[in-house]
CSV table of C-alpha atoms in Angstrom, one decimal:
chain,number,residue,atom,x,y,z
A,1,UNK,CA,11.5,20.3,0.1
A,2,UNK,CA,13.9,17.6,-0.8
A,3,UNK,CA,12.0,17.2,-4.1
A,4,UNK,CA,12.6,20.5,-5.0
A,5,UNK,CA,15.9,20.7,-4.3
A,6,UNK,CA,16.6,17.4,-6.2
A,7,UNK,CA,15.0,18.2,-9.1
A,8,UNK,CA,16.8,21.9,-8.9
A,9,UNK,CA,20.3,20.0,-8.4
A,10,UNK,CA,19.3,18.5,-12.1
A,11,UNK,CA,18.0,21.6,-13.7
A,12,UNK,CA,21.3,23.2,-12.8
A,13,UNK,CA,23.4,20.6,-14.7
A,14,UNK,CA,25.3,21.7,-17.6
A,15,UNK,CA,22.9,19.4,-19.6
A,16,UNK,CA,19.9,20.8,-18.0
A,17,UNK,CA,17.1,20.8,-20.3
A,18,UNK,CA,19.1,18.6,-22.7
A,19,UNK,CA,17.2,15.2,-23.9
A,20,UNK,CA,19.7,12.7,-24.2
A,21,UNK,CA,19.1,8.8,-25.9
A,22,UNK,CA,21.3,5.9,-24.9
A,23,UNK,CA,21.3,2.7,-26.2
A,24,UNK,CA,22.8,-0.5,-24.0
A,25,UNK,CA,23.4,-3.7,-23.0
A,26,UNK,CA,22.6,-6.9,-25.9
A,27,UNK,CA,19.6,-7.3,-28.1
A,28,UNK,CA,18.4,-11.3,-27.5
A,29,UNK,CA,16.9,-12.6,-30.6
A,30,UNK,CA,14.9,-15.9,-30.8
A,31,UNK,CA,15.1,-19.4,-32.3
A,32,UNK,CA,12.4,-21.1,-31.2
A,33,UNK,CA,10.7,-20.2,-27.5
A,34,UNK,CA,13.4,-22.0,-25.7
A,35,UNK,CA,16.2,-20.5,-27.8
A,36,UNK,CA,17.9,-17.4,-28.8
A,37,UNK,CA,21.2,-15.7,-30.4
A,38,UNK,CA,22.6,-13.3,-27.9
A,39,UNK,CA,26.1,-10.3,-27.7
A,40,UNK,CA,28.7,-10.5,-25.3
A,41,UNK,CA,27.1,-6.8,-23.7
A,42,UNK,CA,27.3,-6.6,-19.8
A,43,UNK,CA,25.2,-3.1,-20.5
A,44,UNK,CA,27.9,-1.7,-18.0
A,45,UNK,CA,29.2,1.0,-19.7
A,46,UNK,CA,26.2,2.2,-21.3
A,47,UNK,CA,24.8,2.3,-18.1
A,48,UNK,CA,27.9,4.5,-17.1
A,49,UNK,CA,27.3,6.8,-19.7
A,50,UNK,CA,23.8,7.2,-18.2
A,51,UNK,CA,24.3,7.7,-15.3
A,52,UNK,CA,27.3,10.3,-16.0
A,53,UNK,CA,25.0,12.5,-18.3
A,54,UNK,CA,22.5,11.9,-15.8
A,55,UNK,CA,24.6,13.6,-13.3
A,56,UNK,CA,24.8,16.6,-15.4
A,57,UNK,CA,21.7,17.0,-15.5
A,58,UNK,CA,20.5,15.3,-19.1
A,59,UNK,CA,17.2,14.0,-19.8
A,60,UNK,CA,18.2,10.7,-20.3
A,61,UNK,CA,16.4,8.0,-22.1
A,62,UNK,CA,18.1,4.6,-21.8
A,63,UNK,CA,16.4,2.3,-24.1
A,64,UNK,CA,17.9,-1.7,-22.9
A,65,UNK,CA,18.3,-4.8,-24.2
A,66,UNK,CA,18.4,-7.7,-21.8
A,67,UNK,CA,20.9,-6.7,-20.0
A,68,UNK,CA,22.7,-8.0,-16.7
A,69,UNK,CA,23.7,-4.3,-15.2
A,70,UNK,CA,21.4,-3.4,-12.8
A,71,UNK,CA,19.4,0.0,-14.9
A,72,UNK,CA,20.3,3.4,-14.1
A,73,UNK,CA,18.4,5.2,-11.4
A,74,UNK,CA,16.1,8.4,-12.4
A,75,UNK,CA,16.5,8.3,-15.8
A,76,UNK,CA,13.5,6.6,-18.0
A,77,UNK,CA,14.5,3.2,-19.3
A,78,UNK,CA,12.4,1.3,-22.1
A,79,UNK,CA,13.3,-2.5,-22.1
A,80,UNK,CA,13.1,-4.2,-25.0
A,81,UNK,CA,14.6,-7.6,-26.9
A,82,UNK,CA,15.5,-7.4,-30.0
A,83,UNK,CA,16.8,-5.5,-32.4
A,84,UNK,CA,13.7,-4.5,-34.5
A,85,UNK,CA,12.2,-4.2,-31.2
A,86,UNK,CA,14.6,-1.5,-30.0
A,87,UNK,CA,14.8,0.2,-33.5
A,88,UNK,CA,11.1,1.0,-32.8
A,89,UNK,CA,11.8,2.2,-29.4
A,90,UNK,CA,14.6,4.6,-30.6
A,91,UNK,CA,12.4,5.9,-33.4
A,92,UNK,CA,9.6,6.5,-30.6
A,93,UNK,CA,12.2,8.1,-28.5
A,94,UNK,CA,13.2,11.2,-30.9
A,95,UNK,CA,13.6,14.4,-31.2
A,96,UNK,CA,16.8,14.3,-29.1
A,97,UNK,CA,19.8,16.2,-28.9
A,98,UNK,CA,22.5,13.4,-28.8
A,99,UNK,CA,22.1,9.6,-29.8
A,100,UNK,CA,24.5,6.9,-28.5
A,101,UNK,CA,24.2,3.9,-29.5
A,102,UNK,CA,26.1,2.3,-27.3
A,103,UNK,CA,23.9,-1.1,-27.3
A,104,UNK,CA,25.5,-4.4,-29.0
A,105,UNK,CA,22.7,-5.0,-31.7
A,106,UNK,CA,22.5,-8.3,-33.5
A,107,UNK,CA,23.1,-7.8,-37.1
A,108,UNK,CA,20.9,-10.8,-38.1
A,109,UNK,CA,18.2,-11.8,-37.1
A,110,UNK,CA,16.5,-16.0,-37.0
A,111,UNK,CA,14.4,-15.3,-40.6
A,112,UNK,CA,12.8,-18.8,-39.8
A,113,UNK,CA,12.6,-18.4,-36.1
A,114,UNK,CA,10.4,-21.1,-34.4
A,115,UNK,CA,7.3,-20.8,-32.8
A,116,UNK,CA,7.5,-24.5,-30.9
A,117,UNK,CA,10.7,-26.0,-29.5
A,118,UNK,CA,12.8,-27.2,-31.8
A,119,UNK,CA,13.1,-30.7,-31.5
A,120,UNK,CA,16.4,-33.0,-32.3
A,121,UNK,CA,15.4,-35.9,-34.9
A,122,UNK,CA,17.8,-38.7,-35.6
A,123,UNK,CA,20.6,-36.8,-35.4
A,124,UNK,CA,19.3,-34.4,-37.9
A,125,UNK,CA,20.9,-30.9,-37.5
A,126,UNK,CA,18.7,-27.7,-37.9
A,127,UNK,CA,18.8,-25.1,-40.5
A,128,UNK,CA,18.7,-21.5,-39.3
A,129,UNK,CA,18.1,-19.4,-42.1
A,130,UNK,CA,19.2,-15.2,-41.0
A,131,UNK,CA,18.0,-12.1,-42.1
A,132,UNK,CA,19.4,-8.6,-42.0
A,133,UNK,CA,18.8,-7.0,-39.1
A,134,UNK,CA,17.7,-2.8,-39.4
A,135,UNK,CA,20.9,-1.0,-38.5
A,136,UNK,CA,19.5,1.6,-36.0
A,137,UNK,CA,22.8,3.8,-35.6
A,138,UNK,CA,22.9,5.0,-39.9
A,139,UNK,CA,18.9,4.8,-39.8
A,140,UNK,CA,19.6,7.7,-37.2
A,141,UNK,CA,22.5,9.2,-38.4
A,142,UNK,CA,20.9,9.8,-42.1
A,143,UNK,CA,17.7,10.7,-41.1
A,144,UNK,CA,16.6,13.7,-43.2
A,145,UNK,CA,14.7,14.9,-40.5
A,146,UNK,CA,14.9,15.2,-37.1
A,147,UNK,CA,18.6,13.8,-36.8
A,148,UNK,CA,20.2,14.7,-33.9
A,149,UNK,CA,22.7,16.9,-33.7
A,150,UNK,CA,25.5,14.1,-32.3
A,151,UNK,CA,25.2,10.7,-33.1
A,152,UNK,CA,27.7,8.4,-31.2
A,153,UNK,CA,28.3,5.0,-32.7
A,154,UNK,CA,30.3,2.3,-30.8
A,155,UNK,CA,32.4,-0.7,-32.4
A,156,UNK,CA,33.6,-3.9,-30.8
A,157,UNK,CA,36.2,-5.1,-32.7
A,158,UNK,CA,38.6,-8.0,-32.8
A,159,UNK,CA,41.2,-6.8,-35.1
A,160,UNK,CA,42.4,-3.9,-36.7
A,161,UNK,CA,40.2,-1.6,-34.9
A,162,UNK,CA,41.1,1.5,-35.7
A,163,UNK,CA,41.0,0.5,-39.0
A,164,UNK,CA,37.5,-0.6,-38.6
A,165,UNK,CA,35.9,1.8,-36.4
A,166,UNK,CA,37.2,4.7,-38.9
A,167,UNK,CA,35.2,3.0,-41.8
A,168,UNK,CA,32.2,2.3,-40.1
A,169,UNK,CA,32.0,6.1,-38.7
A,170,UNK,CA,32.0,7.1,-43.2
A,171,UNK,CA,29.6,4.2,-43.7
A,172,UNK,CA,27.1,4.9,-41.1
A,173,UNK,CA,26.8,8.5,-40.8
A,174,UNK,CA,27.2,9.1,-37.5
A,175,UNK,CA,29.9,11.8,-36.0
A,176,UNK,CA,32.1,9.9,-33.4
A,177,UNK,CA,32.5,5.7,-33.1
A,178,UNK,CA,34.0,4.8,-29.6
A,179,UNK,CA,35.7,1.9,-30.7
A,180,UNK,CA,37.1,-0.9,-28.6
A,181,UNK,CA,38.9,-4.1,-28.2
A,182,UNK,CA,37.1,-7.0,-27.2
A,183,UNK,CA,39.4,-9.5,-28.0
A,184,UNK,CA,39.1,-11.9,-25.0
A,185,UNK,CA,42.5,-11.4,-23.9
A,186,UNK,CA,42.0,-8.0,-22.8
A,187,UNK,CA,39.8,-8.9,-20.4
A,188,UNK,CA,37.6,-5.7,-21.2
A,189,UNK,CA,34.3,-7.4,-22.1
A,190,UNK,CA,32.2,-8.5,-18.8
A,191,UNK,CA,35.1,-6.3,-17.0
A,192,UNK,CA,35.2,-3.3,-14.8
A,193,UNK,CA,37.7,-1.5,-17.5
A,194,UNK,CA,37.2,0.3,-20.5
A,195,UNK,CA,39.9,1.4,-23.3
A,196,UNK,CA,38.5,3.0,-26.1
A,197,UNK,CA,39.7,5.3,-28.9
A,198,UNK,CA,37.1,7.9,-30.3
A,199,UNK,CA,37.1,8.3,-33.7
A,200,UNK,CA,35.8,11.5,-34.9
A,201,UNK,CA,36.0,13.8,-38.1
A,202,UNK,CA,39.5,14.9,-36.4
A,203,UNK,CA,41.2,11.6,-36.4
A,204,UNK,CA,41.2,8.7,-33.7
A,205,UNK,CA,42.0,9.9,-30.0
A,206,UNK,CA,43.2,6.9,-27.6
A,207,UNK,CA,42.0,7.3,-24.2
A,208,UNK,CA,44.0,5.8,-21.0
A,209,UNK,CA,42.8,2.5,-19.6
A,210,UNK,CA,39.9,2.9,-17.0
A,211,UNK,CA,36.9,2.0,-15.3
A,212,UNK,CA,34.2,1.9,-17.4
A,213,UNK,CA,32.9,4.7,-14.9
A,214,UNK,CA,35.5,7.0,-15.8
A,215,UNK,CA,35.2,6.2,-19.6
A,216,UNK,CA,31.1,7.1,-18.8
A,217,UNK,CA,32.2,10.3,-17.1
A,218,UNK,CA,35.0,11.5,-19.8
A,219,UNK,CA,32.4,10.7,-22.8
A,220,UNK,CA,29.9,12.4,-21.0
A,221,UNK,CA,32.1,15.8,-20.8
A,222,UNK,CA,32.7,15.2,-24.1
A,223,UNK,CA,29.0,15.1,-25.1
A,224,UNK,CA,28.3,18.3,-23.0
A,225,UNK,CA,31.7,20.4,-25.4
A,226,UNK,CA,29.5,19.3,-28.4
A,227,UNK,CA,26.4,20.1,-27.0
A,228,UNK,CA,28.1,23.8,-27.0
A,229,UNK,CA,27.9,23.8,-23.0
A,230,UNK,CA,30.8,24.1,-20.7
A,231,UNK,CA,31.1,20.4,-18.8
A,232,UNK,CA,31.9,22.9,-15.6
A,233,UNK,CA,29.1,25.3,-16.3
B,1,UNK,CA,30.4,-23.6,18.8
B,2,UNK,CA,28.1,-21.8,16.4
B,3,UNK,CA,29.9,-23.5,13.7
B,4,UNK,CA,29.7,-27.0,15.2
B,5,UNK,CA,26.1,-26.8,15.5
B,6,UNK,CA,25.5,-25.9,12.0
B,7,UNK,CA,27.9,-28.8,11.2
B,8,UNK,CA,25.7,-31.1,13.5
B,9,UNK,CA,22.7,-29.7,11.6
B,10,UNK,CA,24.1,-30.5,8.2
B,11,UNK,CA,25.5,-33.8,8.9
B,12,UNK,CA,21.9,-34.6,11.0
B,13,UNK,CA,19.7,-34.5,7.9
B,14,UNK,CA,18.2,-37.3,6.2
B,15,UNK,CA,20.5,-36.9,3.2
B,16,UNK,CA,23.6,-36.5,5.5
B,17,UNK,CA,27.1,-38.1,3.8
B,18,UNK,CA,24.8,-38.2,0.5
B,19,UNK,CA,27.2,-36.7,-2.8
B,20,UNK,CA,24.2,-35.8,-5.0
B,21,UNK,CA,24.9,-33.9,-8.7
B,22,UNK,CA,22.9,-31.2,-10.0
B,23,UNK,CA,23.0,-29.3,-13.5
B,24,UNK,CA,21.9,-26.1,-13.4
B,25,UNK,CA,21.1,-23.1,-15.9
B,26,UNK,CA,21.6,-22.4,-19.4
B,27,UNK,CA,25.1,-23.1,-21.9
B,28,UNK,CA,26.6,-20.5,-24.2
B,29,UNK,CA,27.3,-21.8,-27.4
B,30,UNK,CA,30.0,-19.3,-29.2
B,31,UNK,CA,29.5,-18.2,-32.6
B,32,UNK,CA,32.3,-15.9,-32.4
B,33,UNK,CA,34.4,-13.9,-29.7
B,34,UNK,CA,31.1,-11.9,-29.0
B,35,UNK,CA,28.0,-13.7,-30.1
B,36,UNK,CA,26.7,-16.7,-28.9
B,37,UNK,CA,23.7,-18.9,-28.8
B,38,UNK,CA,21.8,-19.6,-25.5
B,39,UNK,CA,18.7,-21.0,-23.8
B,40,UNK,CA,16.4,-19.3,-21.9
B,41,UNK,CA,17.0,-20.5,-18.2
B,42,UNK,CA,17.5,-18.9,-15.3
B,43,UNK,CA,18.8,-21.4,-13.4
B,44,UNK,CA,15.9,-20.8,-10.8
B,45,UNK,CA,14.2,-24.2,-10.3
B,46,UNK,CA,18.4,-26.1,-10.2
B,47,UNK,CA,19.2,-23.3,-7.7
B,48,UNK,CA,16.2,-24.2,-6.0
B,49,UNK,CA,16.7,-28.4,-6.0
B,50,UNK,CA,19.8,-28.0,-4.9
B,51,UNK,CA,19.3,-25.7,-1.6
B,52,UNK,CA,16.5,-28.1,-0.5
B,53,UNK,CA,19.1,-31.0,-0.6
B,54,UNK,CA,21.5,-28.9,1.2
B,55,UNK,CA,18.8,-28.6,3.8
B,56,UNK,CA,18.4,-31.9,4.1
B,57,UNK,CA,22.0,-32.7,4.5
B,58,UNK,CA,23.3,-33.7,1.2
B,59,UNK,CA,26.8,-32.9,0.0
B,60,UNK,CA,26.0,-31.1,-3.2
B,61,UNK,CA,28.1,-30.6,-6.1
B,62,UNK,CA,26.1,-27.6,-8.3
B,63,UNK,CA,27.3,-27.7,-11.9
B,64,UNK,CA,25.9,-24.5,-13.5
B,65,UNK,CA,25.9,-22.4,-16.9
B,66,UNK,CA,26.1,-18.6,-17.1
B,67,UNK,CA,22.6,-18.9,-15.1
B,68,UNK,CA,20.8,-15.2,-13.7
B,69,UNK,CA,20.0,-17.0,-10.5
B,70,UNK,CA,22.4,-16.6,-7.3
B,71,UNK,CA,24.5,-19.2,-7.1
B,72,UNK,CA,23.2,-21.7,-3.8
B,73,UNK,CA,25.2,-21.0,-0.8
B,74,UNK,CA,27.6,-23.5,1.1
B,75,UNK,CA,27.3,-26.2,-1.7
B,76,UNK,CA,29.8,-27.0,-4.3
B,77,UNK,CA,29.8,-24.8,-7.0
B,78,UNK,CA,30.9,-25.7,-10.4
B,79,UNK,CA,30.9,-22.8,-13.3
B,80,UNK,CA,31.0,-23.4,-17.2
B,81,UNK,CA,29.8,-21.9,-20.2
B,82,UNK,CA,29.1,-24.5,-23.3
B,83,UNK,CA,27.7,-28.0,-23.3
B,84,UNK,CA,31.4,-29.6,-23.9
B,85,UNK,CA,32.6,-28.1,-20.8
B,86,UNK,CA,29.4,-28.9,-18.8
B,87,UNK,CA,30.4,-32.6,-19.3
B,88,UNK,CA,33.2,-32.5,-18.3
B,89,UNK,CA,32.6,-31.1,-15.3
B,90,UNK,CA,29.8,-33.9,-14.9
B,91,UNK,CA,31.8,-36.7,-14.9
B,92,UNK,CA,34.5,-35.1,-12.7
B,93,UNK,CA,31.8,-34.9,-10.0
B,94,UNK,CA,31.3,-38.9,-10.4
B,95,UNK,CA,30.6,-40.8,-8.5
B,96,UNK,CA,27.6,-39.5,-6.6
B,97,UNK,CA,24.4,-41.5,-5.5
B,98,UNK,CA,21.8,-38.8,-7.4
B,99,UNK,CA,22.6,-37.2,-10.7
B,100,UNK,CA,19.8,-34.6,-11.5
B,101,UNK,CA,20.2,-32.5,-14.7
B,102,UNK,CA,18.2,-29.2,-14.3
B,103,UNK,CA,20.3,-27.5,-16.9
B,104,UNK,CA,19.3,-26.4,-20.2
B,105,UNK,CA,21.2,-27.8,-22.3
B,106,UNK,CA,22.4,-26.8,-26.0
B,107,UNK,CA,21.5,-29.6,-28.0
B,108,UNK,CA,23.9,-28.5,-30.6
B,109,UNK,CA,27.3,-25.9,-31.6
B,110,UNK,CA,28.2,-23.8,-33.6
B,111,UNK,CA,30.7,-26.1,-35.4
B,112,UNK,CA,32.5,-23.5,-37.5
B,113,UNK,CA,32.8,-20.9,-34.8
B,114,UNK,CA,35.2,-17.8,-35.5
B,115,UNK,CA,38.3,-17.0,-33.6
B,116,UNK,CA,37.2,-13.4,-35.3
B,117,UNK,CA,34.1,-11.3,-34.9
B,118,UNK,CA,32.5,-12.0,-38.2
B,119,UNK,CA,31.7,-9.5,-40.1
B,120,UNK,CA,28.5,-7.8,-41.7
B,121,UNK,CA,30.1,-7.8,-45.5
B,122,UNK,CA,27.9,-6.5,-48.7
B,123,UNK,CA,24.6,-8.0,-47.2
B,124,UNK,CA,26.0,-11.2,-47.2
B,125,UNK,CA,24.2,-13.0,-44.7
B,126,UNK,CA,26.1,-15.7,-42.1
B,127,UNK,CA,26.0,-19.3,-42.9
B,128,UNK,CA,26.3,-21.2,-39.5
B,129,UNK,CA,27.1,-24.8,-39.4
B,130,UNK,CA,26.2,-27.0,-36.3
B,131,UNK,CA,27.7,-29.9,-34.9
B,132,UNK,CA,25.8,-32.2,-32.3
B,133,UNK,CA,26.6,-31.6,-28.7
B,134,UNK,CA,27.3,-34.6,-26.5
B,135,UNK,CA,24.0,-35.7,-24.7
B,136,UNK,CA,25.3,-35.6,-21.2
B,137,UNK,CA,21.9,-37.1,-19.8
B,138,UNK,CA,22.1,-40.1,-21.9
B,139,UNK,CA,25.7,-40.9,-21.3
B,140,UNK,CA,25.5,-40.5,-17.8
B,141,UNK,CA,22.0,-42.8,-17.8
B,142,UNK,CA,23.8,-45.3,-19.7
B,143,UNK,CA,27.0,-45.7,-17.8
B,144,UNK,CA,28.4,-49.3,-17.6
B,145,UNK,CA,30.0,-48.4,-14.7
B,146,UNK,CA,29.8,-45.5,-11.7
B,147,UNK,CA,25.9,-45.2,-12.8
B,148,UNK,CA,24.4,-43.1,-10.0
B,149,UNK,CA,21.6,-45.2,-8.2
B,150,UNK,CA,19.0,-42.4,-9.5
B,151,UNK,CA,19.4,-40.4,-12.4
B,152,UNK,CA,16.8,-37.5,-13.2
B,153,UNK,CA,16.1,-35.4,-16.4
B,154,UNK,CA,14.5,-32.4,-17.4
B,155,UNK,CA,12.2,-32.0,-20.4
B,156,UNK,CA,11.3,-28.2,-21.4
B,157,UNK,CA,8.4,-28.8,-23.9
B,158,UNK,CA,6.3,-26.3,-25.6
B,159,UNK,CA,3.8,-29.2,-27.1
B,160,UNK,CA,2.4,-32.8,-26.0
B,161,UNK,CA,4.3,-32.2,-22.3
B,162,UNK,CA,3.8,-35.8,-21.1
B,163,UNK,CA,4.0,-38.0,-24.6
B,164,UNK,CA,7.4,-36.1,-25.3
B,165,UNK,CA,8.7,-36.3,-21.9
B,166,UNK,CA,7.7,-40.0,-21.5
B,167,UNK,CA,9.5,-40.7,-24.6
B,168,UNK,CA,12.4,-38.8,-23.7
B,169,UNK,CA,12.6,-41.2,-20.3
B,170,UNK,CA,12.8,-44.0,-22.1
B,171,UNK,CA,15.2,-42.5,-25.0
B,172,UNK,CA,17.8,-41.7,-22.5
B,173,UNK,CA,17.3,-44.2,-20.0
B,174,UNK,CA,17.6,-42.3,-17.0
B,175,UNK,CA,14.8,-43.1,-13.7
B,176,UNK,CA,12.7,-39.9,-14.2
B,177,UNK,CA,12.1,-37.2,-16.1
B,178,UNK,CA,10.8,-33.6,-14.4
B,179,UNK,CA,8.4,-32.3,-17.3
B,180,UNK,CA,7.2,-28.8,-18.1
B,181,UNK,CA,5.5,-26.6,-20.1
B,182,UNK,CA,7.4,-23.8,-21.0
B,183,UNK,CA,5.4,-22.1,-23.6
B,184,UNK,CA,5.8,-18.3,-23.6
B,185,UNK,CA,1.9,-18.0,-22.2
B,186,UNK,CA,2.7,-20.3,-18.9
B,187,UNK,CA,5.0,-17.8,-17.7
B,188,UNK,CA,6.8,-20.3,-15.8
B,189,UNK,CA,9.9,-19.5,-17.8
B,190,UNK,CA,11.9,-17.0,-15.7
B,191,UNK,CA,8.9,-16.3,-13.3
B,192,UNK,CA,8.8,-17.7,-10.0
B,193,UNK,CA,6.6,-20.7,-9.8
B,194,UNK,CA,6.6,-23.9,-11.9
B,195,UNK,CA,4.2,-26.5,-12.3
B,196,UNK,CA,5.5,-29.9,-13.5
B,197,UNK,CA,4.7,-33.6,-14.2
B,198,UNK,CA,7.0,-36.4,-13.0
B,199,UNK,CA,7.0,-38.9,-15.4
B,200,UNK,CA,8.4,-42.3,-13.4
B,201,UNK,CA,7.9,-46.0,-14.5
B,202,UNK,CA,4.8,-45.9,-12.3
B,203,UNK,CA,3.6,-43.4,-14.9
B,204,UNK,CA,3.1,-39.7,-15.4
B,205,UNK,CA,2.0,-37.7,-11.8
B,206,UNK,CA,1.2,-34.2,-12.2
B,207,UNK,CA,2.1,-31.7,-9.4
B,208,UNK,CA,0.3,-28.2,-8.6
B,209,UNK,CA,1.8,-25.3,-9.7
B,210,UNK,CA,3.7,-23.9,-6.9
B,211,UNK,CA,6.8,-22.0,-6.2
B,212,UNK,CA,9.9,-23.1,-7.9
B,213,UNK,CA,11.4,-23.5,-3.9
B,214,UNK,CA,8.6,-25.6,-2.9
B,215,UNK,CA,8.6,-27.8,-6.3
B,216,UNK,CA,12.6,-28.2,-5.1
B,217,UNK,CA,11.5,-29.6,-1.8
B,218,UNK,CA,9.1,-31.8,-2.9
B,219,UNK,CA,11.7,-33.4,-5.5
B,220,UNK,CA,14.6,-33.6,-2.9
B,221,UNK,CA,11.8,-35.5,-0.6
B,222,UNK,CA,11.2,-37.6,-3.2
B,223,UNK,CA,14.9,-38.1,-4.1
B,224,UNK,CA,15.6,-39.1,-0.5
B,225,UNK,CA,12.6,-41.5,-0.7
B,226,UNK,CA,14.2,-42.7,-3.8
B,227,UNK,CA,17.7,-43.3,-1.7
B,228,UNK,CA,16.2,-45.2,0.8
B,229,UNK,CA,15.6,-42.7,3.5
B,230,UNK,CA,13.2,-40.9,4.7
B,231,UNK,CA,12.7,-37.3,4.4
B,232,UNK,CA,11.6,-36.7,8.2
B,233,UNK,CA,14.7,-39.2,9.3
């Protein structure tokens, strides 16, 4: 009986029905086996996100780098490492309705990545020589077929990020960038809090300081609009 | 009167008025505001060490990286992020009769790191340059002055365990080295057991693989042998 009634709760979510990809947390990629080039990406508010699409009722798939925020409950999670590691998981993941790529992807990738410890000798330094890493969110958003319909990039930016976010929207396809500040001294990254603008083709909107919660719950509502449901349906 | 027993308890052990040191967990090397370089430790087996000399009465000063595990409860608890700041906080804690350096420590830095997020431009691919970190196990070996009476390292090999870890003994200069292998198929990185060699000037004495709590009791035993006393005083 309680099944059931869970499982109606969901299929009465405005997002019933609706298969939903997120992206979160950072992608971990190696040097040698002791060794690895990591993002700044608590996972928290992708994890937010999930859980607030979740809530109305999405089918949410929440493919994870190694990240420290405990997973979202009832929602399938696919844990991976890297970044070509979670391009493959995204491309498994598809057809779904809305993409966001919330995750903080390496763009490079070790090229000459180590498969013993790297060892120091006489003081000589290594050599790491990178690669280009594949850039999952305008693989998606310029697929030919099978995009779908909202794609949702994010940008963490140091500096002029408006500026920033707007040109990586154009460059990569996608239809909105949640762009944010992650300067240190806002305290935002590894924090509760969340200020983002969302860039879209109608110009940059600047949302209110909040819990990364309440960001999750605003994009969310968002995300439903687009979707062409009513978030109070 | 419940705190004065515990008190009793503490200052009852064998290792009782004993100021030992232990490093603990990976550093984060920045490359920028939000990447960084890192080592794959979870800060298990230090967390470990360090609440079996608690146990047995030591004061315990717990230096530790950005590690996974929980930090140990009711010891001193230290928290940095890169190698730089992990000696400082090293020889802060001096003097202490034990130094035992669990950590995993970078062995170099990013030595042009960015005040900036650097940026994916054309292709162009990052060129990183490193600098040599200070070797906090050597220096601390090798003190003139304020050596502490037993100083133990940690070698995380993924090839000739014992050769590179005797070596390493003798390279530093410290009284014993806790060797591993940490190759991906072991599984002892991040799991829960560990099975190590200690490499002493009596020679190399491998252990059973066993939990990474009961290979921490067995070491603190044998660091209060070391001290003088005896683990059952």
């Amino acid at each position: 009986e309680i099944v059931a009634e869970v499982e109606d709760f969901f299929s009465d979510g405005p997002l019933a029905g609706r298969r939903i990809l997120i992206t979160s947390g950072p992608t971990h990629e190696p040097i040698d086996p002791v060794r690895y080039i990591a993002n700044r990406s608590s996972g928290a508010q992708g994890t937010a996100i999930a859980e607030a699409l979740r809530d109305m009722g999405a089918e949410v798939v929440f493919v994870t780098g190694p990240a420290e925020a405990p997973r979202p409950a009832d929602v399938e999670v696919i844990e991976v490492e890297s970044a070509r590691e979670m391009r493959e998981a995204v491309l498994g993941a598809l057809p779904v309705e809305a993409g966001i790529f919330a995750a903080a992807v390496a763009d490079w990738r070790v090229a000459s990545a180590s498969g013993s410890k790297i060892k120091k000798q006489g003081g000589k330094l290594p050599v790491l020589e990178f690669a280009e890493n594949p850039d999952i969110l305008a693989e998606v958003s310029q697929l030919a077929e099978g995009r779908p319909r909202l794609v949702v990039g994010f940008a963490a930016e140091t500096d002029d990020v408006v500026a920033n976010a707007t040109a990586k929207r154009v460059r990569k396809g996608c239809d909105w960038i949640v762009a944010n500040d992650v300067s240190p001294a806002t305290g935002i990254m590894g924090g509760a809090e969340n200020a983002v603008v969302l860039i879209s083709d109608a110009g940059a909107e600047t949302w209110p300081r909040a819990s990364k919660r309440e960001v999750g719950a605003r994009l969310a509502g968002r995300i439903a609009e687009a979707l062409g449901v009513s978030p109070r349906a």
